[in-house]
Structures are given as structure tokens and as C-alpha cells.
C-alpha positions as a printed Julia matrix, in Angstrom:
191×3 Matrix{Float64}:
  11.21    8.82   13.37
   8.19    9.89   11.41
   7.82    9.6     7.66
   6.42   12.38    5.49
   6.08   12.08    1.72
   4.08   14.44   -0.49
   2.35   14.44   -3.84
   0.42   17.22   -5.51
  -2.78   16.28   -3.65
  -1.64   14.08   -0.77
   0.42   14.24    2.38
   1.67   10.73    3.18
   2.63   10.65    6.82
   3.0     8.55    9.92
  -0.24    7.64   11.69
  -1.45    9.72   14.64
  -3.84    8.85   17.46
  -6.37   11.25   15.91
  -6.55    8.93   12.86
  -7.88    5.91   14.76
 -11.64    6.57   14.36
 -11.43    7.29   10.62
  -8.98    4.41   10.09
 -11.4     1.95   11.76
 -14.34    3.44    9.83
 -12.96    2.94    6.32
 -11.55   -0.48    7.19
 -15.08   -1.39    8.34
 -16.56   -0.75    4.9
 -17.44   -4.17    3.38
 -16.25   -3.15   -0.1
 -12.92   -1.95    1.32
 -12.36   -5.1     3.41
 -13.44   -7.5     0.65
  -9.94   -8.2    -0.71
  -7.99   -7.34    2.44
  -6.73   -9.56    5.26
  -9.21   -8.2     7.83
 -12.96   -8.58    8.2
 -15.56   -5.84    8.47
 -16.42   -4.39   10.85
 -12.9    -3.48   11.9
 -12.91   -2.99   15.7
 -11.65    0.28   17.15
  -9.4    -1.72   19.48
  -7.72   -3.36   16.51
  -7.23    0.05   14.85
  -5.77    1.44   18.09
  -3.35   -1.48   18.42
  -2.22   -1.23   14.81
  -1.62    2.53   15.03
   0.35    2.06   18.27
   2.43   -0.73   16.71
   3.2     1.34   13.61
   4.18    4.34   15.71
   6.67    2.13   17.57
   8.25    0.93   14.31
  10.86    2.76   12.26
  10.04    3.05    8.53
  12.11    0.53    6.59
  12.74   -1.84    9.49
  13.57   -5.18    7.9
  10.73   -7.68    8.3
   8.23   -5.17    9.74
   5.21   -3.7     7.95
   4.96    0.09    8.07
   1.64    1.85    7.4
   1.62    5.34    5.92
  -1.51    7.47    6.37
  -2.86    9.15    3.22
  -4.21   12.62    3.95
  -5.76   14.92    1.36
  -4.0    18.27    1.45
  -7.29   19.97    0.71
  -9.34   19.47    3.85
  -6.72   17.43    5.77
  -8.9    14.29    5.53
  -7.53   10.81    6.13
  -8.58    8.87    3.02
  -6.58    5.64    3.23
  -3.15    4.18    3.72
  -0.21    2.52    2.0
   1.98   -0.1     3.59
   5.36   -1.62    2.87
   7.79   -4.0     4.41
  11.36   -4.86    3.61
  11.56   -8.63    3.23
  13.37  -10.29    6.13
  14.96  -12.95    3.92
  15.86  -10.52    1.12
  16.44   -6.98    2.46
  16.9    -5.43   -1.0
  13.24   -6.21   -1.79
   9.94   -4.98   -0.4
   6.25   -5.76   -0.63
   3.61   -3.05   -0.78
  -0.11   -2.78   -0.14
  -2.71    0.0    -0.16
  -6.23    0.76    1.0
  -8.54    3.63    0.15
 -11.88    4.56    1.68
 -14.58    3.81   -0.92
 -15.58    7.49   -1.06
 -12.15    8.34   -2.5
 -11.7     5.44   -4.93
 -11.67    6.18   -8.64
 -10.03    9.63   -8.4
  -6.4     8.6    -8.9
  -5.38    8.94   -5.25
  -4.15    5.34   -4.99
  -2.08    5.68   -8.17
  -0.6     8.94   -6.86
   0.21    7.42   -3.46
   1.69    4.16   -4.74
   3.8     6.04   -7.3
   5.23    8.25   -4.54
   5.78    5.22   -2.32
   7.77    3.55   -5.11
   9.84    6.74   -5.52
  10.65    6.5    -1.8
  11.45    2.77   -1.85
  13.62    2.9    -4.96
  15.1     6.37   -4.5
  15.56    6.92   -0.77
  15.83    3.3     0.41
  17.64    2.21   -2.78
  15.8    -1.12   -3.02
  16.31   -3.49   -5.93
  12.77   -4.89   -6.36
   9.25   -4.23   -5.09
   6.37   -6.67   -5.31
   2.62   -6.66   -4.68
  -0.08   -9.32   -4.7
  -3.77   -8.91   -5.36
  -6.82  -11.13   -5.64
  -7.52  -12.02   -9.29
 -11.05  -10.66   -8.87
  -9.78   -7.27   -7.66
  -9.71   -5.65  -11.1
  -9.16   -2.12   -9.8
  -6.02   -3.2    -7.96
  -4.55   -5.18  -10.85
  -5.22   -2.25  -13.23
  -3.5     0.14  -10.82
  -0.43   -2.08  -10.55
  -0.2    -2.39  -14.33
  -0.8     1.35  -14.84
   2.21    2.24  -12.67
   4.41   -0.16  -14.64
   4.46   -3.28  -12.5
   4.77   -6.56  -14.35
   2.49   -9.51  -13.64
   4.95  -12.29  -12.84
   2.62  -15.01  -11.62
  -0.96  -16.19  -11.45
  -1.39  -18.41   -8.42
  -4.51  -20.57   -8.71
  -6.36  -21.3    -5.46
  -3.14  -20.77   -3.52
  -4.6   -19.13   -0.42
  -7.39  -20.0     2.01
  -9.08  -16.62    2.22
 -12.28  -15.71    4.04
 -13.65  -19.23    4.02
 -12.72  -20.28    0.49
  -9.76  -20.86   -1.79
  -8.59  -17.69   -3.5
  -6.34  -17.01   -6.46
  -3.8   -14.21   -6.64
  -1.65  -12.29   -9.1
   1.92  -11.41   -8.19
   3.31   -8.17   -9.6
   6.85   -6.82   -9.37
   9.06   -3.99  -10.55
  12.83   -3.53  -10.56
  14.55   -0.3    -9.57
  16.21   -0.17  -13.01
  12.79   -0.37  -14.68
  11.41    2.37  -12.43
  14.31    4.7   -13.24
  13.78    4.15  -16.97
  10.05    4.76  -16.88
   9.18    8.16  -18.31
   6.85    9.13  -15.47
   9.23    8.48  -12.61
  12.75    9.02  -13.91
  12.71   12.72  -13.1
  11.08   12.14   -9.7
  13.19    9.39   -8.16
  16.1    11.5    -7.03
  14.34   14.85   -6.55
């Protein structure tokens, strides 16, 4: 089963083999990889394996991450991806993540994509709670999460060994009831 979500400027869809080169290229950008779990450069073999694994996974499979390709409607360019997974130990909750090629950062694409992803998770999958973590130094990510209405629930100090040093993280979360009440999403969630 493939997944297709749309926004005014983006088509959010399942990954295709034709995405592999571009996917590996933006994940190889040092500024893109800085706060992510992978290192740059991102090998083409790793991109190929991830795309194949995602294509073999059904969206919303409990315990499995699912990557969604972000394609600009104008020009059909792959510009990044969003990911989510339903928590294995708590299947009414999910965690999300997102990545954008540096060329497309700062234009509201990530906000647009994450907002639509939340509409899908709360509206179509009827989840209770969605969470996200980000490095405390990743100001753009923490601002995005706050802008879409997520609440900072925790500040973990040096809780993760990350790229050769101890890192600190923020934990954000949002309840379905809060999402429905928010003025920007209430009319979108069930449309």
C-alpha cells in the first residue's frame, strides 16, 4: 500500500527507486546530517536499502518507521522526507521526524509537511499522542515544533552519546484533543 498526502505545495508520497540518488545527496549534506542519526556522506547503498525497506513496510505498522518522500508539486522535485512510527509498547502514540535538503529550508516546507503528517496521524490513524525529539542546539527544529503547537515536555541533559560526544535533547508532544482544538488544524483533520 502506498501513502499519498497533499498540501498546497507538496505531494507527500511513498518513496520510489527514482528517489534514491536525490535522497542520498541531501542526506550527504553536512548541515542536513548534523542533528540526524546518520553521518555524511550518506552512501548510495544505504539509501537504496532504506528505500527498499520502506517500500516493504505498510504505513502505520506498529513498531516500524515509515518514511514519506516530500515532493514539490511545482517541478516534481524531491526536497526531503518525514518519518513516523507507531510505538510498539504504546500503539496509540507515535514519534515523528523530518529532514529537508538545505536548499529548501527556511521556506515553510517542513512546517507544511509536519502539519499534514499530524493531520494524518490524528485524523486518519486516530492516534492519541505524537512526540518528537530534537537536539537542544537545533533551533530551527525546536521552533518548528513549537510553531505547530507541540509542547516541550522535557529537557534531557547529556542523555545521549551522539557523534562522539554527549548530547542534550528536548522532547515535544501533542495530544489529539489539542490538535483538534487548534485553530489551524481543526478544519483540516477530518477533511
